[in-house]
PDB file of C-alpha atoms in Angstrom:
ATOM      1  CA  MET A  29       5.228   7.974 -17.857  1.00 51.00           C
ATOM      2  CA  ASN A  30       8.593   9.768 -17.866  1.00 64.00           C
ATOM      3  CA  VAL A  31       8.671  12.540 -15.286  1.00 70.00           C
ATOM      4  CA  ILE A  32      11.194  15.084 -14.032  1.00 81.00           C
ATOM      5  CA  GLU A  33      11.506  17.124 -10.868  1.00 82.00           C
ATOM      6  CA  VAL A  34      10.154  20.665 -11.199  1.00 84.00           C
ATOM      7  CA  LEU A  35       9.793  21.807  -7.586  1.00 87.00           C
ATOM      8  CA  ARG A  36      11.526  20.883  -4.358  1.00 87.00           C
ATOM      9  CA  LEU A  37      10.077  22.620  -1.331  1.00 86.00           C
ATOM     10  CA  PRO A  38      10.188  22.246   2.471  1.00 85.00           C
ATOM     11  CA  LEU A  39       7.334  20.284   4.002  1.00 82.00           C
ATOM     12  CA  ALA A  40       6.291  23.456   5.795  1.00 80.00           C
ATOM     13  CA  VAL A  41       5.194  24.918   2.433  1.00 83.00           C
ATOM     14  CA  ASP A  42       1.533  24.153   1.810  1.00 82.00           C
ATOM     15  CA  LEU A  43       1.429  22.746  -1.716  1.00 83.00           C
ATOM     16  CA  SER A  44      -2.173  21.502  -1.528  1.00 82.00           C
ATOM     17  CA  GLY A  45      -3.685  24.553  -3.278  1.00 83.00           C
ATOM     18  CA  PHE A  46      -1.296  24.337  -6.222  1.00 85.00           C
ATOM     19  CA  VAL A  47      -1.805  20.563  -6.488  1.00 84.00           C
ATOM     20  CA  ALA A  48      -5.557  21.153  -6.560  1.00 83.00           C
ATOM     21  CA  LEU A  49      -5.008  23.626  -9.408  1.00 82.00           C
ATOM     22  CA  LEU A  50      -3.012  21.030 -11.352  1.00 83.00           C
ATOM     23  CA  ARG A  51      -5.800  18.516 -10.847  1.00 81.00           C
ATOM     24  CA  ARG A  52      -8.416  20.994 -12.116  1.00 79.00           C
ATOM     25  CA  LEU A  53      -6.258  21.637 -15.170  1.00 78.00           C
ATOM     26  CA  GLN A  54      -5.827  17.868 -15.635  1.00 77.00           C
ATOM     27  CA  VAL A  55      -2.033  18.203 -15.542  1.00 82.00           C
ATOM     28  CA  PRO A  56      -0.380  14.808 -14.848  1.00 84.00           C
ATOM     29  CA  HIS A  57       1.816  15.046 -11.769  1.00 85.00           C
ATOM     30  CA  ARG A  58       2.842  13.426  -8.529  1.00 83.00           C
ATOM     31  CA  VAL A  59       4.162  14.689  -5.187  1.00 85.00           C
ATOM     32  CA  VAL A  60       6.637  12.655  -3.135  1.00 82.00           C
ATOM     33  CA  GLU A  61       7.908  13.346   0.374  1.00 82.00           C
ATOM     34  CA  GLU A  62      11.682  12.978   0.630  1.00 76.00           C
ATOM     35  CA  GLY A  63      12.945  13.548   4.156  1.00 73.00           C
ATOM     36  CA  GLU A  64      12.090  17.118   5.125  1.00 78.00           C
ATOM     37  CA  GLU A  65      11.110  18.106   1.580  1.00 82.00           C
ATOM     38  CA  GLN A  66       8.289  17.562  -0.891  1.00 86.00           C
ATOM     39  CA  VAL A  67       9.061  17.091  -4.571  1.00 85.00           C
ATOM     40  CA  LEU A  68       6.742  17.757  -7.492  1.00 86.00           C
ATOM     41  CA  TRP A  69       7.275  15.650 -10.613  1.00 82.00           C
ATOM     42  CA  VAL A  70       5.666  16.243 -14.035  1.00 83.00           C
ATOM     43  CA  PRO A  71       6.285  15.109 -17.652  1.00 83.00           C
ATOM     44  CA  PRO A  72       9.275  16.907 -19.246  1.00 78.00           C
ATOM     45  CA  ALA A  73       7.153  18.442 -22.004  1.00 76.00           C
ATOM     46  CA  ILE A  74       5.242  20.621 -19.576  1.00 83.00           C
ATOM     47  CA  ALA A  75       7.876  21.187 -16.888  1.00 81.00           C
ATOM     48  CA  GLU A  76       8.554  24.845 -17.756  1.00 81.00           C
ATOM     49  CA  ASP A  77       4.824  25.617 -17.965  1.00 79.00           C
ATOM     50  CA  VAL A  78       4.278  24.143 -14.489  1.00 83.00           C
ATOM     51  CA  ARG A  79       7.191  26.157 -13.037  1.00 83.00           C
ATOM     52  CA  GLU A  80       5.767  29.349 -14.509  1.00 80.00           C
ATOM     53  CA  LEU A  81       2.290  28.442 -13.250  1.00 82.00           C
ATOM     54  CA  TYR A  82       3.678  27.990  -9.725  1.00 83.00           C
ATOM     55  CA  THR A  83       5.461  31.343  -9.935  1.00 81.00           C
ATOM     56  CA  ARG A  84       2.144  33.013 -10.778  1.00 78.00           C
ATOM     57  CA  TYR A  85      -0.193  30.964  -8.576  1.00 79.00           C
ATOM     58  CA  PRO A  86       1.722  29.308  -5.719  1.00 82.00           C
ATOM     59  CA  ASP A  87      -1.453  29.000  -3.663  1.00 80.00           C
ATOM     60  CA  GLY A  88      -3.499  27.693  -6.579  1.00 74.00           C
ATOM     61  CA  ASN A  89      -5.866  30.678  -6.545  1.00 68.00           C
ATOM     62  CA  ALA A  90      -5.923  30.849 -10.320  1.00 56.00           C
ATOM     63  CA  ASP A  91      -8.742  32.170 -12.426  1.00 51.00           C
ATOM     64  CA  LEU A  92      -9.210  29.210 -14.698  1.00 49.00           C
ATOM     65  CA  GLN A  93     -10.712  31.446 -17.365  1.00 45.00           C
ATOM     66  CA  ALA A  94      -7.386  33.280 -17.606  1.00 43.00           C
ATOM     67  CA  VAL A  95      -5.393  30.099 -18.034  1.00 44.00           C
ATOM     68  CA  PRO A  96      -5.116  29.217 -21.736  1.00 48.00           C
ATOM     69  CA  GLU A  97      -6.592  25.896 -22.698  1.00 48.00           C
ATOM     70  CA  PRO A  98      -3.863  23.370 -23.598  1.00 49.00           C
ATOM     71  CA  GLU A  99      -3.728  22.413 -27.219  1.00 52.00           C
ATOM     72  CA  GLN A 100      -5.231  19.023 -27.992  1.00 49.00           C
ATOM     73  CA  GLY A 101      -2.539  16.402 -27.708  1.00 49.00           C
ATOM     74  CA  SER A 102      -0.132  18.734 -25.857  1.00 49.00           C
ATOM     75  CA  LEU A 103      -0.552  16.802 -22.589  1.00 48.00           C
ATOM     76  CA  PRO A 104       0.432  13.170 -22.402  1.00 51.00           C
ATOM     77  CA  ALA A 105      -2.267  10.556 -21.946  1.00 57.00           C
ATOM     78  CA  ALA A 106      -2.947   9.032 -18.578  1.00 61.00           C
ATOM     79  CA  PRO A 107      -0.113   6.691 -17.586  1.00 69.00           C
ATOM     80  CA  SER A 108      -0.444   3.099 -18.713  1.00 74.00           C
ATOM     81  CA  LEU A 109      -0.366   0.174 -16.313  1.00 78.00           C
ATOM     82  CA  LYS A 110       3.273  -0.480 -17.295  1.00 81.00           C
ATOM     83  CA  GLU A 111       4.241   3.136 -16.587  1.00 80.00           C
ATOM     84  CA  GLN A 112       2.467   3.040 -13.227  1.00 81.00           C
ATOM     85  CA  ALA A 113       4.296  -0.188 -12.336  1.00 83.00           C
ATOM     86  CA  ILE A 114       7.641   1.414 -13.163  1.00 85.00           C
ATOM     87  CA  ALA A 115       6.791   4.411 -10.970  1.00 84.00           C
ATOM     88  CA  CYS A 116       5.605   2.134  -8.115  1.00 90.00           C
ATOM     89  CA  LYS A 117       8.340  -0.498  -8.045  1.00 93.00           C
ATOM     90  CA  VAL A 118       7.741  -1.905  -4.555  1.00 95.00           C
ATOM     91  CA  THR A 119       3.995  -2.233  -5.157  1.00 96.00           C
ATOM     92  CA  ALA A 120       4.583  -3.990  -8.446  1.00 95.00           C
ATOM     93  CA  THR A 121       7.319  -6.246  -6.995  1.00 96.00           C
ATOM     94  CA  VAL A 122       5.139  -7.497  -4.134  1.00 97.00           C
ATOM     95  CA  LEU A 123       2.344  -8.311  -6.584  1.00 97.00           C
ATOM     96  CA  PHE A 124       4.775 -10.031  -8.957  1.00 97.00           C
ATOM     97  CA  LEU A 125       6.155 -12.153  -6.101  1.00 97.00           C
ATOM     98  CA  SER A 126       2.608 -13.069  -5.102  1.00 97.00           C
ATOM     99  CA  LEU A 127       1.978 -14.292  -8.669  1.00 97.00           C
ATOM    100  CA  VAL A 128       5.206 -16.310  -8.667  1.00 97.00           C
ATOM    101  CA  VAL A 129       4.370 -17.948  -5.345  1.00 97.00           C
ATOM    102  CA  ALA A 130       0.828 -18.640  -6.579  1.00 96.00           C
ATOM    103  CA  GLY A 131       2.340 -20.493  -9.508  1.00 96.00           C
ATOM    104  CA  LEU A 132       4.823 -22.402  -7.384  1.00 96.00           C
ATOM    105  CA  THR A 133       2.190 -23.495  -4.861  1.00 95.00           C
ATOM    106  CA  GLY A 134      -0.625 -24.118  -7.329  1.00 94.00           C
ATOM    107  CA  LEU A 135      -2.724 -21.554  -5.425  1.00 92.00           C
ATOM    108  CA  GLY A 136      -2.613 -23.716  -2.312  1.00 86.00           C
ATOM    109  CA  ASP A 137      -2.780 -27.199  -3.850  1.00 89.00           C
ATOM    110  CA  ASN A 138       0.902 -28.127  -3.589  1.00 92.00           C
ATOM    111  CA  LEU A 139       1.713 -28.863   0.046  1.00 91.00           C
ATOM    112  CA  THR A 140       5.397 -29.403  -0.685  1.00 91.00           C
ATOM    113  CA  THR A 141       5.956 -25.874  -1.997  1.00 94.00           C
ATOM    114  CA  ILE A 142       3.465 -24.279   0.381  1.00 95.00           C
ATOM    115  CA  ALA A 143       5.723 -25.418   3.237  1.00 93.00           C
ATOM    116  CA  TRP A 144       8.441 -23.053   1.970  1.00 94.00           C
ATOM    117  CA  PHE A 145       6.302 -20.003   2.755  1.00 96.00           C
ATOM    118  CA  THR A 146       4.070 -20.915   5.714  1.00 95.00           C
ATOM    119  CA  PHE A 147       4.435 -19.250   9.098  1.00 96.00           C
ATOM    120  CA  LEU A 148       5.530 -22.576  10.584  1.00 95.00           C
ATOM    121  CA  PRO A 149       7.338 -25.354   8.683  1.00 94.00           C
ATOM    122  CA  PHE A 150       5.428 -28.621   8.657  1.00 93.00           C
ATOM    123  CA  GLN A 151       5.636 -32.246   7.632  1.00 90.00           C
ATOM    124  CA  VAL A 152       2.880 -34.301   6.097  1.00 88.00           C
ATOM    125  CA  GLN A 153       2.223 -37.678   7.677  1.00 86.00           C
ATOM    126  CA  GLY A 154      -0.810 -39.423   6.252  1.00 82.00           C
ATOM    127  CA  GLU A 155      -3.733 -37.034   6.468  1.00 83.00           C
ATOM    128  CA  TYR A 156      -2.169 -34.863   9.186  1.00 87.00           C
ATOM    129  CA  LEU A 157       0.202 -31.894   9.227  1.00 89.00           C
ATOM    130  CA  TYR A 158       2.792 -31.725  11.990  1.00 91.00           C
ATOM    131  CA  PHE A 159       4.108 -28.202  12.599  1.00 93.00           C
ATOM    132  CA  THR A 160       7.507 -27.217  13.938  1.00 93.00           C
ATOM    133  CA  PRO A 161       7.264 -24.814  16.949  1.00 93.00           C
ATOM    134  CA  LEU A 162       7.886 -21.163  16.155  1.00 94.00           C
ATOM    135  CA  LEU A 163      10.919 -20.722  18.409  1.00 94.00           C
ATOM    136  CA  GLN A 164      12.542 -23.806  16.952  1.00 94.00           C
ATOM    137  CA  ALA A 165      11.994 -22.549  13.405  1.00 94.00           C
ATOM    138  CA  LEU A 166      13.437 -19.124  14.268  1.00 94.00           C
ATOM    139  CA  GLY A 167      16.338 -20.760  16.058  1.00 95.00           C
ATOM    140  CA  GLU A 168      17.110 -22.603  12.815  1.00 94.00           C
ATOM    141  CA  GLY A 169      17.328 -19.274  11.001  1.00 95.00           C
ATOM    142  CA  GLN A 170      13.953 -19.383   9.265  1.00 96.00           C
ATOM    143  CA  TRP A 171      13.189 -15.720   9.993  1.00 96.00           C
ATOM    144  CA  TRP A 172      11.573 -15.168   6.596  1.00 96.00           C
ATOM    145  CA  ARG A 173       8.546 -17.063   7.850  1.00 96.00           C
ATOM    146  CA  LEU A 174       7.491 -14.056   9.923  1.00 97.00           C
ATOM    147  CA  VAL A 175       6.490 -12.283   6.691  1.00 97.00           C
ATOM    148  CA  SER A 176       6.370 -14.878   3.888  1.00 97.00           C
ATOM    149  CA  PRO A 177       2.739 -16.004   4.449  1.00 96.00           C
ATOM    150  CA  MET A 178       1.593 -12.718   2.861  1.00 97.00           C
ATOM    151  CA  LEU A 179       2.670 -14.164  -0.508  1.00 96.00           C
ATOM    152  CA  LEU A 180       0.517 -17.293  -0.126  1.00 96.00           C
ATOM    153  CA  HIS A 181      -2.947 -17.286  -1.688  1.00 95.00           C
ATOM    154  CA  PHE A 182      -5.568 -20.008  -1.825  1.00 92.00           C
ATOM    155  CA  GLY A 183      -7.571 -19.566  -5.000  1.00 91.00           C
ATOM    156  CA  VAL A 184      -7.820 -17.150  -7.902  1.00 94.00           C
ATOM    157  CA  LEU A 185     -10.413 -14.919  -6.223  1.00 91.00           C
ATOM    158  CA  HIS A 186      -8.283 -14.652  -3.070  1.00 91.00           C
ATOM    159  CA  LEU A 187      -5.266 -13.567  -5.123  1.00 95.00           C
ATOM    160  CA  ALA A 188      -7.216 -11.216  -7.392  1.00 95.00           C
ATOM    161  CA  MET A 189      -8.977  -9.333  -4.596  1.00 92.00           C
ATOM    162  CA  ASN A 190      -5.885  -8.967  -2.444  1.00 95.00           C
ATOM    163  CA  GLY A 191      -3.807  -7.949  -5.454  1.00 95.00           C
ATOM    164  CA  MET A 192      -6.295  -5.271  -6.515  1.00 94.00           C
ATOM    165  CA  TRP A 193      -6.426  -3.658  -3.100  1.00 93.00           C
ATOM    166  CA  TYR A 194      -2.662  -3.837  -2.547  1.00 96.00           C
ATOM    167  CA  TRP A 195      -2.229  -2.050  -5.884  1.00 94.00           C
ATOM    168  CA  GLU A 196      -4.686   0.694  -4.911  1.00 91.00           C
ATOM    169  CA  LEU A 197      -3.335   1.258  -1.394  1.00 94.00           C
ATOM    170  CA  GLY A 198       0.328   0.464  -1.934  1.00 95.00           C
ATOM    171  CA  LYS A 199       0.892   2.856  -4.813  1.00 92.00           C
ATOM    172  CA  ARG A 200      -0.630   5.714  -2.812  1.00 91.00           C
ATOM    173  CA  ILE A 201       1.894   5.231  -0.007  1.00 93.00           C
ATOM    174  CA  GLU A 202       4.787   4.670  -2.398  1.00 91.00           C
ATOM    175  CA  LEU A 203       4.041   7.851  -4.353  1.00 86.00           C
ATOM    176  CA  ARG A 204       3.665   9.992  -1.239  1.00 86.00           C
ATOM    177  CA  GLN A 205       6.112   8.487   1.258  1.00 90.00           C
ATOM    178  CA  GLY A 206       8.488   6.655  -1.056  1.00 90.00           C
ATOM    179  CA  PRO A 207       9.284   3.005  -1.852  1.00 93.00           C
ATOM    180  CA  TRP A 208      11.320   2.307   1.294  1.00 95.00           C
ATOM    181  CA  MET A 209       8.476   3.409   3.548  1.00 95.00           C
ATOM    182  CA  LEU A 210       6.026   1.141   1.698  1.00 96.00           C
ATOM    183  CA  LEU A 211       8.443  -1.787   1.938  1.00 97.00           C
ATOM    184  CA  CYS A 212       8.961  -1.275   5.673  1.00 97.00           C
ATOM    185  CA  LEU A 213       5.246  -0.906   6.322  1.00 97.00           C
ATOM    186  CA  THR A 214       4.419  -4.006   4.263  1.00 98.00           C
ATOM    187  CA  LEU A 215       6.926  -6.132   6.178  1.00 98.00           C
ATOM    188  CA  LEU A 216       5.846  -4.704   9.545  1.00 98.00           C
ATOM    189  CA  PHE A 217       2.136  -5.238   8.871  1.00 98.00           C
ATOM    190  CA  SER A 218       2.778  -8.743   7.597  1.00 97.00           C
ATOM    191  CA  MET A 219       4.795  -9.727  10.673  1.00 98.00           C
ATOM    192  CA  VAL A 220       2.283  -8.289  13.157  1.00 97.00           C
ATOM    193  CA  SER A 221      -0.753  -9.752  11.414  1.00 97.00           C
ATOM    194  CA  ASN A 222       0.914 -13.187  11.097  1.00 97.00           C
ATOM    195  CA  LEU A 223       1.911 -13.203  14.773  1.00 97.00           C
ATOM    196  CA  ALA A 224      -1.621 -12.168  15.735  1.00 96.00           C
ATOM    197  CA  GLN A 225      -3.112 -14.994  13.708  1.00 95.00           C
ATOM    198  CA  HIS A 226      -0.629 -17.574  15.020  1.00 94.00           C
ATOM    199  CA  PHE A 227      -1.140 -16.745  18.687  1.00 94.00           C
ATOM    200  CA  THR A 228      -4.916 -16.686  18.201  1.00 93.00           C
ATOM    201  CA  SER A 229      -5.445 -19.828  16.137  1.00 90.00           C
ATOM    202  CA  GLY A 230      -2.347 -21.840  17.014  1.00 90.00           C
ATOM    203  CA  PRO A 231      -0.407 -23.900  14.443  1.00 91.00           C
ATOM    204  CA  SER A 232      -2.380 -23.733  11.190  1.00 90.00           C
ATOM    205  CA  LEU A 233      -2.197 -22.895   7.502  1.00 90.00           C
ATOM    206  CA  PHE A 234      -2.971 -19.288   6.681  1.00 92.00           C
ATOM    207  CA  GLY A 235      -1.770 -16.725   4.199  1.00 93.00           C
ATOM    208  CA  GLY A 236      -2.565 -13.791   1.965  1.00 94.00           C
ATOM    209  CA  LEU A 237      -2.051 -10.048   1.809  1.00 96.00           C
ATOM    210  CA  SER A 238      -5.273  -9.197   3.611  1.00 94.00           C
ATOM    211  CA  GLY A 239      -3.604  -8.486   6.979  1.00 96.00           C
ATOM    212  CA  VAL A 240      -1.192  -6.152   5.198  1.00 97.00           C
ATOM    213  CA  LEU A 241      -4.115  -4.527   3.364  1.00 96.00           C
ATOM    214  CA  TYR A 242      -5.899  -3.653   6.572  1.00 96.00           C
ATOM    215  CA  GLY A 243      -2.630  -2.241   7.871  1.00 97.00           C
ATOM    216  CA  LEU A 244      -2.248  -0.060   4.781  1.00 97.00           C
ATOM    217  CA  LEU A 245      -5.890   1.025   5.064  1.00 96.00           C
ATOM    218  CA  GLY A 246      -5.490   2.078   8.695  1.00 96.00           C
ATOM    219  CA  HIS A 247      -2.255   3.872   7.886  1.00 96.00           C
ATOM    220  CA  VAL A 248      -3.705   5.868   4.974  1.00 94.00           C
ATOM    221  CA  TRP A 249      -6.932   6.605   6.821  1.00 93.00           C
ATOM    222  CA  LEU A 250      -5.436   8.192   9.953  1.00 94.00           C
ATOM    223  CA  TYR A 251      -2.422   9.732   8.193  1.00 93.00           C
ATOM    224  CA  GLN A 252      -4.856  11.531   5.862  1.00 90.00           C
ATOM    225  CA  LYS A 253      -6.936  12.712   8.825  1.00 89.00           C
ATOM    226  CA  LEU A 254      -3.921  14.408  10.401  1.00 90.00           C
ATOM    227  CA  ALA A 255      -2.013  15.497   7.256  1.00 86.00           C
ATOM    228  CA  PRO A 256      -4.404  15.713   4.267  1.00 83.00           C
ATOM    229  CA  ASN A 257      -2.880  15.229   0.841  1.00 79.00           C
ATOM    230  CA  PRO A 258      -4.454  14.392  -2.566  1.00 75.00           C
ATOM    231  CA  GLN A 259      -2.226  11.307  -2.862  1.00 76.00           C
ATOM    232  CA  PHE A 260      -3.945   9.687   0.139  1.00 84.00           C
ATOM    233  CA  SER A 261      -7.477  10.518  -0.929  1.00 81.00           C
ATOM    234  CA  LEU A 262      -9.497   7.280  -1.127  1.00 81.00           C
ATOM    235  CA  PRO A 263     -12.645   6.866  -3.201  1.00 77.00           C
ATOM    236  CA  ARG A 264     -15.767   7.520  -1.152  1.00 75.00           C
ATOM    237  CA  GLY A 265     -17.083   4.418   0.542  1.00 82.00           C
ATOM    238  CA  VAL A 266     -13.873   2.356   0.400  1.00 85.00           C
ATOM    239  CA  LEU A 267     -13.127   2.686   4.108  1.00 86.00           C
ATOM    240  CA  ALA A 268     -16.712   1.870   5.117  1.00 87.00           C
ATOM    241  CA  MET A 269     -16.863  -1.098   2.754  1.00 88.00           C
ATOM    242  CA  MET A 270     -13.650  -2.664   4.084  1.00 89.00           C
ATOM    243  CA  LEU A 271     -14.622  -2.118   7.701  1.00 89.00           C
ATOM    244  CA  ILE A 272     -18.050  -3.653   7.049  1.00 90.00           C
ATOM    245  CA  TRP A 273     -16.368  -6.631   5.364  1.00 85.00           C
ATOM    246  CA  LEU A 274     -14.147  -7.014   8.436  1.00 88.00           C
ATOM    247  CA  LEU A 275     -17.221  -7.148  10.700  1.00 89.00           C
ATOM    248  CA  VAL A 276     -18.915  -9.643   8.390  1.00 86.00           C
ATOM    249  CA  CYS A 277     -15.863 -11.906   8.538  1.00 83.00           C
ATOM    250  CA  LEU A 278     -15.679 -11.591  12.333  1.00 86.00           C
ATOM    251  CA  SER A 279     -19.320 -12.701  12.539  1.00 83.00           C
ATOM    252  CA  GLY A 280     -18.429 -16.081  11.014  1.00 78.00           C
ATOM    253  CA  VAL A 281     -20.981 -15.761   8.202  1.00 76.00           C
ATOM    254  CA  VAL A 282     -18.351 -16.144   5.476  1.00 71.00           C
ATOM    255  CA  GLY A 283     -17.118 -19.473   6.854  1.00 67.00           C
ATOM    256  CA  GLN A 284     -20.666 -20.767   7.287  1.00 67.00           C
ATOM    257  CA  LEU A 285     -21.400 -20.023   3.620  1.00 64.00           C
ATOM    258  CA  GLY A 286     -18.565 -22.314   2.611  1.00 60.00           C
ATOM    259  CA  PHE A 287     -15.986 -19.735   1.520  1.00 60.00           C
ATOM    260  CA  GLY A 288     -13.323 -21.149   3.816  1.00 64.00           C
ATOM    261  CA  GLN A 289     -11.862 -19.971   7.085  1.00 73.00           C
ATOM    262  CA  ILE A 290     -10.960 -16.276   7.410  1.00 84.00           C
ATOM    263  CA  ALA A 291      -7.803 -15.121   9.211  1.00 86.00           C
ATOM    264  CA  ASN A 292      -9.714 -12.604  11.325  1.00 91.00           C
ATOM    265  CA  ALA A 293      -6.922 -12.070  13.844  1.00 93.00           C
ATOM    266  CA  ALA A 294      -4.573 -11.145  11.003  1.00 95.00           C
ATOM    267  CA  HIS A 295      -7.084  -8.571   9.716  1.00 95.00           C
ATOM    268  CA  VAL A 296      -7.597  -6.994  13.141  1.00 95.00           C
ATOM    269  CA  GLY A 297      -3.893  -7.068  13.999  1.00 96.00           C
ATOM    270  CA  GLY A 298      -3.005  -5.449  10.671  1.00 96.00           C
ATOM    271  CA  LEU A 299      -5.640  -2.736  11.072  1.00 96.00           C
ATOM    272  CA  LEU A 300      -4.509  -1.871  14.619  1.00 97.00           C
ATOM    273  CA  ILE A 301      -0.816  -1.582  13.770  1.00 97.00           C
ATOM    274  CA  GLY A 302      -1.705   0.379  10.605  1.00 97.00           C
ATOM    275  CA  CYS A 303      -3.767   2.851  12.633  1.00 97.00           C
ATOM    276  CA  LEU A 304      -0.812   3.240  14.972  1.00 97.00           C
ATOM    277  CA  THR A 305       1.679   3.999  12.193  1.00 97.00           C
ATOM    278  CA  GLY A 306      -0.859   6.296  10.529  1.00 95.00           C
ATOM    279  CA  LEU A 307      -1.307   8.274  13.749  1.00 96.00           C
ATOM    280  CA  LEU A 308       2.423   8.530  14.287  1.00 96.00           C
ATOM    281  CA  GLY A 309       3.276   9.382  10.687  1.00 93.00           C
ATOM    282  CA  GLY A 310       0.413  11.838  10.319  1.00 91.00           C
ATOM    283  CA  TRP A 311       1.296  13.552  13.588  1.00 92.00           C
ATOM    284  CA  LEU A 312       4.945  13.940  12.526  1.00 90.00           C
ATOM    285  CA  ALA A 313       3.925  15.260   9.094  1.00 85.00           C
ATOM    286  CA  ARG A 314       1.493  17.736  10.625  1.00 83.00           C
ATOM    287  CA  ARG A 315       4.145  18.867  13.102  1.00 82.00           C
ATOM    288  CA  ARG A 316       6.633  19.482  10.273  1.00 77.00           C
ATOM    289  CA  LEU A 317       4.051  21.485   8.341  1.00 66.00           C
ATOM    290  CA  SER A 318       3.264  23.669  11.353  1.00 65.00           C
ATOM    291  CA  ALA A 319       6.889  24.172  12.347  1.00 55.00           C
TER     292      ALA A 319
END
């Protein structure tokens, strides 16, 4: 979906009422925070109408009966998957890299290529894996291993579920806080969750985006509590469902049912660091709005 900038306002300006009005009118739009400003983007065909609407109803207190109904076909259709991917480049790139790595590693079946992305490098001798110590690997310049396990997935279901949730959470952060913030958060959550898993379980094979996902969930959850915004609004029940799943995994039931070992420490570590960044980011956003 091609969009252009129609409004650029300080963060102190409460745009939530006007955004709610656009949602009620089913006007396609997105709001992005850029530094100390918030920017409203809409399709070019309706840009002037949106500017005029803001001039008349900056707080969104519009009588919808007085707003003329848009002619059928005057508003563009909901953005396609391709258009959303173009608008959310970091989200799409991480998912694309996960697919590439899944192909290279045979979804966990190719030990030779898996060793390129694991937290610790290893050698196969007979039926055993011998891991290189972390400090030795870092001393040899293999710093990418702190984050690369997030691209590893072991099975189609593992990849599909993680990919779906990264798409849902990642694009929310990218649209509101920008691509660089999402990239930094993804790398931070990956590193913290991987370190948590390593120091809990010792040298072992683990991977996946799930630690990052719990970080993104914690970030969105607490950021939204402190600085509400439609972009961070999650469907009802998502938070409860993911937290219940975390508790189920911690109980060991999943492993006992034969679904493989779960990187519980990565999940908990990701959630904790995500809650921390959400608290900090939400507090700063709220402070800017009240300044």
